Structure formats: C-alpha cells, structure tokens
GROMACS .gro file of C-alpha atoms in nm:
model
  135
    1MET     CA    1   1.391   1.868   0.777
    2TYR     CA    2   1.382   1.522   0.608
    3LYS     CA    3   1.655   1.299   0.524
    4HIS     CA    4   1.473   1.054   0.248
    5ILE     CA    5   1.179   1.200   0.082
    6LEU     CA    6   0.967   0.967  -0.160
    7ILE     CA    7   0.785   1.172  -0.438
    8PRO     CA    8   0.519   0.952  -0.620
    9VAL     CA    9   0.474   1.047  -0.998
   10LEU     CA   10   0.221   0.974  -1.270
   11PHE     CA   11   0.304   0.966  -1.625
   12ASP     CA   12  -0.023   1.102  -1.744
   13GLU     CA   13  -0.032   1.420  -1.963
   14GLY     CA   14  -0.106   1.716  -1.744
   15HIS     CA   15   0.045   1.586  -1.414
   16ASP     CA   16   0.347   1.812  -1.345
   17PRO     CA   17   0.571   1.668  -1.072
   18GLY     CA   18   0.737   2.042  -1.032
   19PRO     CA   19   0.532   2.146  -0.744
   20ALA     CA   20   0.604   1.816  -0.544
   21TYR     CA   21   0.966   1.861  -0.658
   22GLU     CA   22   0.971   2.223  -0.505
   23ALA     CA   23   0.810   2.118  -0.187
   24ALA     CA   24   1.052   1.837  -0.148
   25GLN     CA   25   1.357   2.019  -0.180
   26ALA     CA   26   1.213   2.296   0.057
   27LEU     CA   27   1.173   2.027   0.319
   28ALA     CA   28   1.505   1.854   0.264
   29ASP     CA   29   1.823   1.829   0.473
   30PRO     CA   30   2.103   1.937   0.275
   31ASP     CA   31   2.234   1.578   0.248
   32ALA     CA   32   1.871   1.438   0.154
   33THR     CA   33   1.786   1.149  -0.075
   34PHE     CA   34   1.519   1.185  -0.305
   35THR     CA   35   1.327   0.903  -0.448
   36VAL     CA   36   1.109   0.939  -0.753
   37PHE     CA   37   0.838   0.660  -0.747
   38HIS     CA   38   0.604   0.507  -0.967
   39ALA     CA   39   0.392   0.195  -0.917
   40MET     CA   40   0.278  -0.025  -1.216
   41GLU     CA   41  -0.062  -0.138  -1.135
   42PRO     CA   42  -0.161  -0.494  -1.235
   43ILE     CA   43  -0.361  -0.572  -1.536
   44PRO     CA   44  -0.717  -0.657  -1.467
   45ASN     CA   45  -0.795  -1.014  -1.558
   46TYR     CA   46  -1.055  -0.944  -1.811
   47ALA     CA   47  -0.779  -0.752  -2.015
   48GLY     CA   48  -0.495  -0.993  -1.908
   49VAL     CA   49  -0.605  -1.259  -2.181
   50THR     CA   50  -0.561  -1.009  -2.459
   51ILE     CA   51  -0.215  -0.859  -2.334
   52THR     CA   52   0.100  -1.054  -2.452
   53LYS     CA   53   0.408  -1.095  -2.221
   54LYS     CA   54   0.580  -0.912  -2.489
   55MET     CA   55   0.342  -0.619  -2.462
   56LEU     CA   56   0.403  -0.609  -2.084
   57ASP     CA   57   0.765  -0.619  -2.116
   58ALA     CA   58   0.750  -0.312  -2.371
   59SER     CA   59   0.530  -0.140  -2.120
   60ARG     CA   60   0.793  -0.206  -1.848
   61VAL     CA   61   1.046  -0.048  -2.056
   62GLU     CA   62   0.873   0.259  -2.161
   63ALA     CA   63   0.773   0.321  -1.790
   64LYS     CA   64   1.142   0.292  -1.695
   65LYS     CA   65   1.230   0.536  -1.938
   66LEU     CA   66   0.959   0.768  -1.849
   67LEU     CA   67   1.052   0.757  -1.476
   68ALA     CA   68   1.413   0.810  -1.541
   69GLU     CA   69   1.303   1.133  -1.731
   70LYS     CA   70   1.108   1.264  -1.430
   71ALA     CA   71   1.382   1.172  -1.200
   72LYS     CA   72   1.637   1.392  -1.409
   73ALA     CA   73   1.424   1.699  -1.320
   74LEU     CA   74   1.506   1.657  -0.950
   75PRO     CA   75   1.886   1.679  -0.923
   76GLY     CA   76   2.042   1.384  -0.706
   77SER     CA   77   1.704   1.176  -0.723
   78LYS     CA   78   1.707   0.802  -0.781
   79ALA     CA   79   1.392   0.635  -0.977
   80ALA     CA   80   1.206   0.350  -0.823
   81LEU     CA   81   0.967   0.159  -1.049
   82VAL     CA   82   0.757  -0.107  -0.842
   83ASP     CA   83   0.477  -0.344  -0.923
   84GLY     CA   84   0.152  -0.321  -0.715
   85TYR     CA   85  -0.166  -0.074  -0.641
   86ALA     CA   86  -0.029   0.275  -0.596
   87GLY     CA   87  -0.138   0.354  -0.249
   88ARG     CA   88  -0.040   0.037  -0.090
   89ALA     CA   89   0.275   0.032  -0.294
   90ILE     CA   90   0.396   0.378  -0.185
   91VAL     CA   91   0.332   0.301   0.176
   92ASP     CA   92   0.503  -0.031   0.168
   93TYR     CA   93   0.817   0.123  -0.035
   94ALA     CA   94   0.826   0.417   0.230
   95ASN     CA   95   0.806   0.154   0.513
   96ASP     CA   96   1.057  -0.070   0.371
   97HIS     CA   97   1.332   0.211   0.256
   98ASP     CA   98   1.353   0.423   0.569
   99VAL     CA   99   1.142   0.701   0.389
  100ASP     CA  100   1.062   0.986   0.656
  101CYS     CA  101   0.860   1.186   0.431
  102ILE     CA  102   0.621   1.137   0.142
  103VAL     CA  103   0.540   1.432  -0.098
  104VAL     CA  104   0.225   1.323  -0.303
  105ALA     CA  105   0.011   1.524  -0.517
  106SER     CA  106  -0.372   1.505  -0.503
  107HIS     CA  107  -0.511   1.511  -0.844
  108THR     CA  108  -0.883   1.498  -0.773
  109GLU     CA  109  -1.061   1.771  -0.965
  110GLY     CA  110  -1.440   1.917  -0.946
  111LEU     CA  111  -1.641   1.894  -0.637
  112SER     CA  112  -1.486   1.574  -0.544
  113GLY     CA  113  -1.175   1.801  -0.514
  114VAL     CA  114  -1.275   1.895  -0.175
  115LEU     CA  115  -1.162   1.562  -0.060
  116LEU     CA  116  -0.805   1.422  -0.108
  117GLY     CA  117  -0.771   1.171  -0.424
  118SER     CA  118  -0.810   0.815  -0.323
  119VAL     CA  119  -0.423   0.725  -0.362
  120SER     CA  120  -0.308   1.024  -0.170
  121ALA     CA  121  -0.581   0.962   0.116
  122LYS     CA  122  -0.464   0.592   0.138
  123VAL     CA  123  -0.102   0.720   0.189
  124VAL     CA  124  -0.209   0.978   0.440
  125ARG     CA  125  -0.412   0.704   0.620
  126HIS     CA  126  -0.145   0.438   0.642
  127ALA     CA  127   0.208   0.568   0.615
  128ARG     CA  128   0.419   0.586   0.921
  129CYS     CA  129   0.615   0.880   0.805
  130THR     CA  130   0.504   1.248   0.753
  131VAL     CA  131   0.311   1.306   0.428
  132HIS     CA  132   0.293   1.647   0.268
  133VAL     CA  133  -0.007   1.655   0.009
  134ILE     CA  134   0.041   1.904  -0.282
  135ARG     CA  135  -0.300   2.027  -0.413
   0.00000   0.00000   0.00000
C-alpha cells in the first residue's frame, strides 16, 4: 500500500479521472495522501507572440479552478498545478514530493493504443516510484 499517490489529470472533455481515482483509493494506505496534478505546458514560440500576459493569467486562473473541481471528486486530495511538459513535470514532482506511487491514465486510441501514450510512457520509463497505468 502507498502513502502518497499522484494522479495526473487532463481537462479535455472525455477524460474521466474516475477510474484513476478508484485505483488510487484501492492502492492507498488508510492514511494516504492524494495529489491531483496538472501540468500547464509552455506556449509554443510561434503562438506566444499573439497571446497576451492577460490571456495567460486568465488561462492559469481557469486551470486552477478546473483542477480544484477535479480534486473535489477525490476526498482528502490536494491539487498541484505546475508549469512544464507533462511527462517530465509528473516525474519531477513525484521525485521532489516523496510520491511513492503514480496512477496515470493512458489515453492513446486506435491502433496506436497497443502502446502507451507518450506521457504515460515517459512516466513509466523515468519515475523512481511505482507507476500504475490505467487503460
């Protein structure tokens, strides 16, 4: 059983964190800590010239709101919003915050669904802790 479980979430429509939450609860110690996590990826340079600071700030406020809503669905969890590329940010956060288990969903569909999605594959390859992939 695990003491600190990290559950990365997406805000895209159709990505239900419910199965990951259920898996995390099943794997958790009775006194476990849950962190619902989202990484805000950098804006590409070609798009950065048209996006104002005001727009970026509004995007961050909206992301915090959405993440808080996702965290409410997992009783006792806290939310963590960080900047960075998802795969690397998940691994770095886990390493820096004594996470002993990551429950990550793999959202790859179609024929490529035989393999893990790119973010989950990076997490599996580079995390120092246990990783459970939800398909």
